Amino acid sequence: MYKKGIFYITCFIIIDQATKYFFKWLYQGQDITFVPYLLEFGYAENRGMSFGLLENQTGLFLIITVIALGMFMYLFKDISFVNKKTYTFAIILFIAGT
């Protein structure tokens, strides 16, 4: 059960990192417009947490990340691909995204 969870976490991390590198390479400082004035994609870096929180505060950011991973790993012990599919999927995404 845990091997399957770790496999999915690893896959999501690889996909996440691959898409980040791909779009960083693809955009190279340019914006792509799909629908003028409505839908436009551009590359932007966020060196903090969500919405730029704790930007350039590496120590505090690292502490919060370690605490969050610890909490998620504690919850990981209860995963079940049979009985708790939604819970399991959510925990896997949280761990992969942290």
Coordinates of N, CA and C in Angstrom, one line a residue:
M1 N 0.8 -1.2 0.0 CA 0.0 0.0 0.0 C 0.9 1.3 0.0
Y2 N 1.9 1.3 0.9 CA 2.7 2.5 1.0 C 3.6 2.6 -0.3
K3 N 4.0 1.5 -0.9 CA 4.8 1.5 -2.1 C 4.1 2.2 -3.2
K4 N 2.8 1.9 -3.3 CA 1.9 2.5 -4.3 C 1.8 4.0 -4.1
G5 N 1.7 4.4 -2.9 CA 1.6 5.8 -2.5 C 2.9 6.5 -2.8
I6 N 4.0 5.9 -2.5 CA 5.3 6.6 -2.7 C 5.5 6.7 -4.2
F7 N 5.1 5.6 -5.0 CA 5.2 5.7 -6.4 C 4.4 6.9 -7.0
Y8 N 3.2 7.1 -6.6 CA 2.4 8.2 -7.1 C 3.0 9.5 -6.7
I9 N 3.5 9.6 -5.4 CA 4.1 10.9 -5.0 C 5.3 11.2 -5.9
T10 N 6.1 10.2 -6.1 CA 7.3 10.4 -7.0 C 6.9 10.8 -8.4
C11 N 5.9 10.2 -9.0 CA 5.4 10.5 -10.3 C 4.9 12.0 -10.4
F12 N 4.1 12.4 -9.3 CA 3.6 13.8 -9.3 C 4.8 14.8 -9.2
I13 N 5.8 14.5 -8.4 CA 6.9 15.4 -8.3 C 7.7 15.5 -9.6
I14 N 7.9 14.4 -10.3 CA 8.6 14.4 -11.6 C 7.8 15.2 -12.6
I15 N 6.5 15.0 -12.6 CA 5.6 15.7 -13.6 C 5.7 17.2 -13.2
D16 N 5.6 17.5 -12.0 CA 5.6 18.9 -11.5 C 6.9 19.6 -12.0
Q17 N 8.0 19.0 -11.7 CA 9.3 19.6 -12.0 C 9.5 19.6 -13.5
A18 N 9.1 18.6 -14.2 CA 9.3 18.6 -15.7 C 8.5 19.7 -16.3
T19 N 7.2 19.9 -15.9 CA 6.4 21.0 -16.5 C 7.0 22.4 -16.2
K20 N 7.5 22.5 -15.0 CA 8.1 23.8 -14.6 C 9.3 24.1 -15.5
Y21 N 10.2 23.1 -15.7 CA 11.4 23.3 -16.6 C 10.9 23.5 -18.0
F22 N 9.9 22.8 -18.5 CA 9.5 22.9 -19.9 C 8.9 24.3 -20.1
F23 N 8.0 24.8 -19.2 CA 7.5 26.1 -19.5 C 8.5 27.3 -19.3
K24 N 9.4 27.1 -18.4 CA 10.5 28.1 -18.2 C 11.3 28.1 -19.5
W25 N 11.6 27.0 -20.1 CA 12.3 27.0 -21.4 C 11.4 27.5 -22.5
L26 N 10.2 27.2 -22.6 CA 9.3 27.5 -23.6 C 9.0 29.0 -23.7
Y27 N 8.7 29.6 -22.6 CA 8.4 31.0 -22.6 C 9.6 32.0 -22.7
Q28 N 10.6 31.7 -22.0 CA 11.8 32.5 -22.0 C 11.5 34.0 -22.0
G29 N 10.7 34.5 -21.1 CA 10.4 35.9 -21.0 C 9.3 36.4 -21.8
Q30 N 8.6 35.6 -22.6 CA 7.5 36.1 -23.4 C 6.2 35.6 -22.9
D31 N 5.2 36.4 -23.2 CA 3.8 36.0 -22.9 C 3.1 35.3 -24.1
I32 N 2.2 34.4 -23.9 CA 1.5 33.8 -25.0 C 0.0 34.1 -24.7
T33 N -0.6 34.7 -25.7 CA -2.0 35.1 -25.6 C -2.9 34.2 -26.4
F34 N -3.9 33.6 -25.7 CA -4.8 32.7 -26.4 C -6.1 33.5 -26.8
V35 N -6.6 34.3 -25.9 CA -7.8 35.1 -26.2 C -7.4 36.5 -25.7
P36 N -7.2 37.5 -26.7 CA -6.8 38.8 -26.3 C -7.6 39.4 -25.2
Y37 N -6.9 40.0 -24.2 CA -7.5 40.7 -23.0 C -8.3 39.7 -22.1
L38 N -8.2 38.4 -22.4 CA -9.0 37.5 -21.5 C -8.1 36.3 -21.0
L39 N -7.3 35.7 -21.9 CA -6.5 34.5 -21.5 C -5.1 34.7 -22.0
E40 N -4.2 34.9 -21.1 CA -2.8 35.1 -21.5 C -1.9 34.3 -20.5
F41 N -0.9 33.6 -20.9 CA 0.0 32.9 -20.1 C 1.4 33.6 -20.1
G42 N 2.0 33.7 -19.0 CA 3.4 34.2 -18.9 C 4.1 33.5 -17.8
Y43 N 5.4 33.6 -17.9 CA 6.3 33.0 -16.8 C 6.6 34.0 -15.7
A44 N 6.4 33.5 -14.5 CA 6.7 34.3 -13.3 C 7.2 33.4 -12.2
E45 N 8.2 33.8 -11.5 CA 8.8 33.0 -10.4 C 8.3 33.5 -9.1
N46 N 7.9 32.6 -8.2 CA 7.5 32.9 -6.9 C 8.5 32.2 -5.9
R47 N 9.3 33.0 -5.3 CA 10.4 32.5 -4.4 C 9.9 32.3 -2.9
G48 N 8.6 32.3 -2.8 CA 8.1 32.1 -1.4 C 7.0 31.0 -1.4
M49 N 6.1 31.1 -0.5 CA 5.0 30.2 -0.4 C 3.9 30.7 -1.3
S50 N 2.7 30.3 -1.1 CA 1.5 30.7 -1.9 C 1.4 32.3 -1.8
F51 N 1.1 32.9 -2.9 CA 0.9 34.3 -3.1 C 2.2 35.1 -2.6
G52 N 3.4 34.5 -2.7 CA 4.6 35.2 -2.3 C 4.9 35.4 -0.8
L53 N 4.1 34.7 0.0 CA 4.3 34.8 1.4 C 5.7 34.3 1.8
L54 N 6.4 34.9 2.7 CA 7.7 34.5 3.2 C 8.8 34.6 2.2
E55 N 8.6 35.4 1.2 CA 9.6 35.6 0.2 C 11.0 36.0 0.8
N56 N 12.0 35.4 0.4 CA 13.4 35.7 0.9 C 13.6 35.5 2.4
Q57 N 12.8 34.6 2.9 CA 12.9 34.2 4.3 C 13.1 32.7 4.4
T58 N 14.2 32.3 3.9 CA 14.5 30.9 3.7 C 14.4 30.0 4.9
G59 N 15.0 30.5 6.0 CA 15.0 29.8 7.3 C 13.6 29.4 7.8
L60 N 12.7 30.4 7.8 CA 11.4 30.2 8.3 C 10.6 29.4 7.3
F61 N 10.8 29.6 6.0 CA 10.2 28.8 5.0 C 10.5 27.3 5.1
L62 N 11.8 27.1 5.4 CA 12.3 25.7 5.6 C 11.7 25.0 6.8
I63 N 11.6 25.8 7.9 CA 11.0 25.2 9.1 C 9.5 24.9 8.9
I64 N 8.7 25.8 8.2 CA 7.3 25.5 7.9 C 7.2 24.3 7.0
T65 N 8.1 24.2 6.0 CA 8.0 23.1 5.1 C 8.3 21.7 5.8
V66 N 9.3 21.7 6.7 CA 9.6 20.5 7.4 C 8.4 20.1 8.3
I67 N 7.8 21.1 9.0 CA 6.6 20.8 9.8 C 5.5 20.3 9.0
A68 N 5.2 20.9 7.9 CA 4.1 20.5 7.0 C 4.3 19.0 6.5
L69 N 5.6 18.8 6.0 CA 5.9 17.4 5.6 C 5.7 16.4 6.7
G70 N 6.1 16.7 7.9 CA 5.9 15.8 9.0 C 4.5 15.5 9.3
M71 N 3.6 16.6 9.2 CA 2.2 16.4 9.4 C 1.6 15.5 8.3
F72 N 2.0 15.8 7.1 CA 1.5 15.0 6.0 C 2.0 13.5 6.0
M73 N 3.2 13.3 6.4 CA 3.7 11.9 6.6 C 3.0 11.2 7.7
Y74 N 2.6 11.9 8.7 CA 1.8 11.3 9.8 C 0.5 10.9 9.3
L75 N -0.2 11.7 8.4 CA -1.4 11.4 7.8 C -1.3 10.3 6.8
F76 N -0.1 10.2 6.2 CA 0.2 9.2 5.1 C 0.0 7.7 5.6
K77 N 0.1 7.5 6.9 CA 0.0 6.2 7.5 C -1.4 5.6 7.4
D78 N -2.4 6.5 7.2 CA -3.8 6.1 7.1 C -4.3 5.9 5.7
I79 N -3.4 6.0 4.7 CA -3.9 5.9 3.3 C -4.5 4.5 3.0
S80 N -5.4 4.5 2.1 CA -6.0 3.3 1.6 C -6.6 3.5 0.2
F81 N -6.1 2.8 -0.7 CA -6.6 3.0 -2.1 C -7.9 2.3 -2.3
V82 N -8.4 1.5 -1.3 CA -9.6 0.8 -1.4 C -10.7 1.6 -0.7
N83 N -10.5 1.9 0.6 CA -11.5 2.5 1.5 C -11.5 4.0 1.5
K84 N -10.4 4.6 1.3 CA -10.3 6.1 1.5 C -9.6 6.7 0.2
K85 N -10.3 6.5 -0.9 CA -9.7 7.0 -2.1 C -9.4 8.5 -2.2
T86 N -10.4 9.3 -1.8 CA -10.3 10.7 -1.9 C -9.3 11.2 -0.9
Y87 N -9.3 10.7 0.4 CA -8.3 11.0 1.4 C -6.9 10.7 0.9
T88 N -6.8 9.5 0.4 CA -5.4 9.1 -0.1 C -4.9 10.0 -1.2
F89 N -5.8 10.3 -2.2 CA -5.4 11.1 -3.3 C -5.0 12.5 -2.8
A90 N -5.8 13.1 -1.8 CA -5.5 14.4 -1.3 C -4.1 14.4 -0.6
I91 N -3.9 13.4 0.2 CA -2.6 13.3 1.0 C -1.4 13.2 0.0
I92 N -1.6 12.4 -1.0 CA -0.5 12.2 -2.0 C -0.2 13.5 -2.7
L93 N -1.2 14.3 -3.1 CA -1.0 15.6 -3.7 C -0.4 16.6 -2.8
F94 N -0.8 16.6 -1.5 CA -0.2 17.5 -0.5 C 1.3 17.2 -0.4
I95 N 1.6 15.9 -0.2 CA 3.0 15.6 0.0 C 3.8 15.9 -1.3
A96 N 3.3 15.6 -2.4 CA 4.0 15.9 -3.7 C 4.2 17.4 -3.9
G97 N 3.2 18.2 -3.5 CA 3.3 19.6 -3.7 C 4.1 20.4 -2.6
T98 N 4.4 19.7 -1.6 CA 5.2 20.4 -0.5 C 6.7 20.2 -0.8

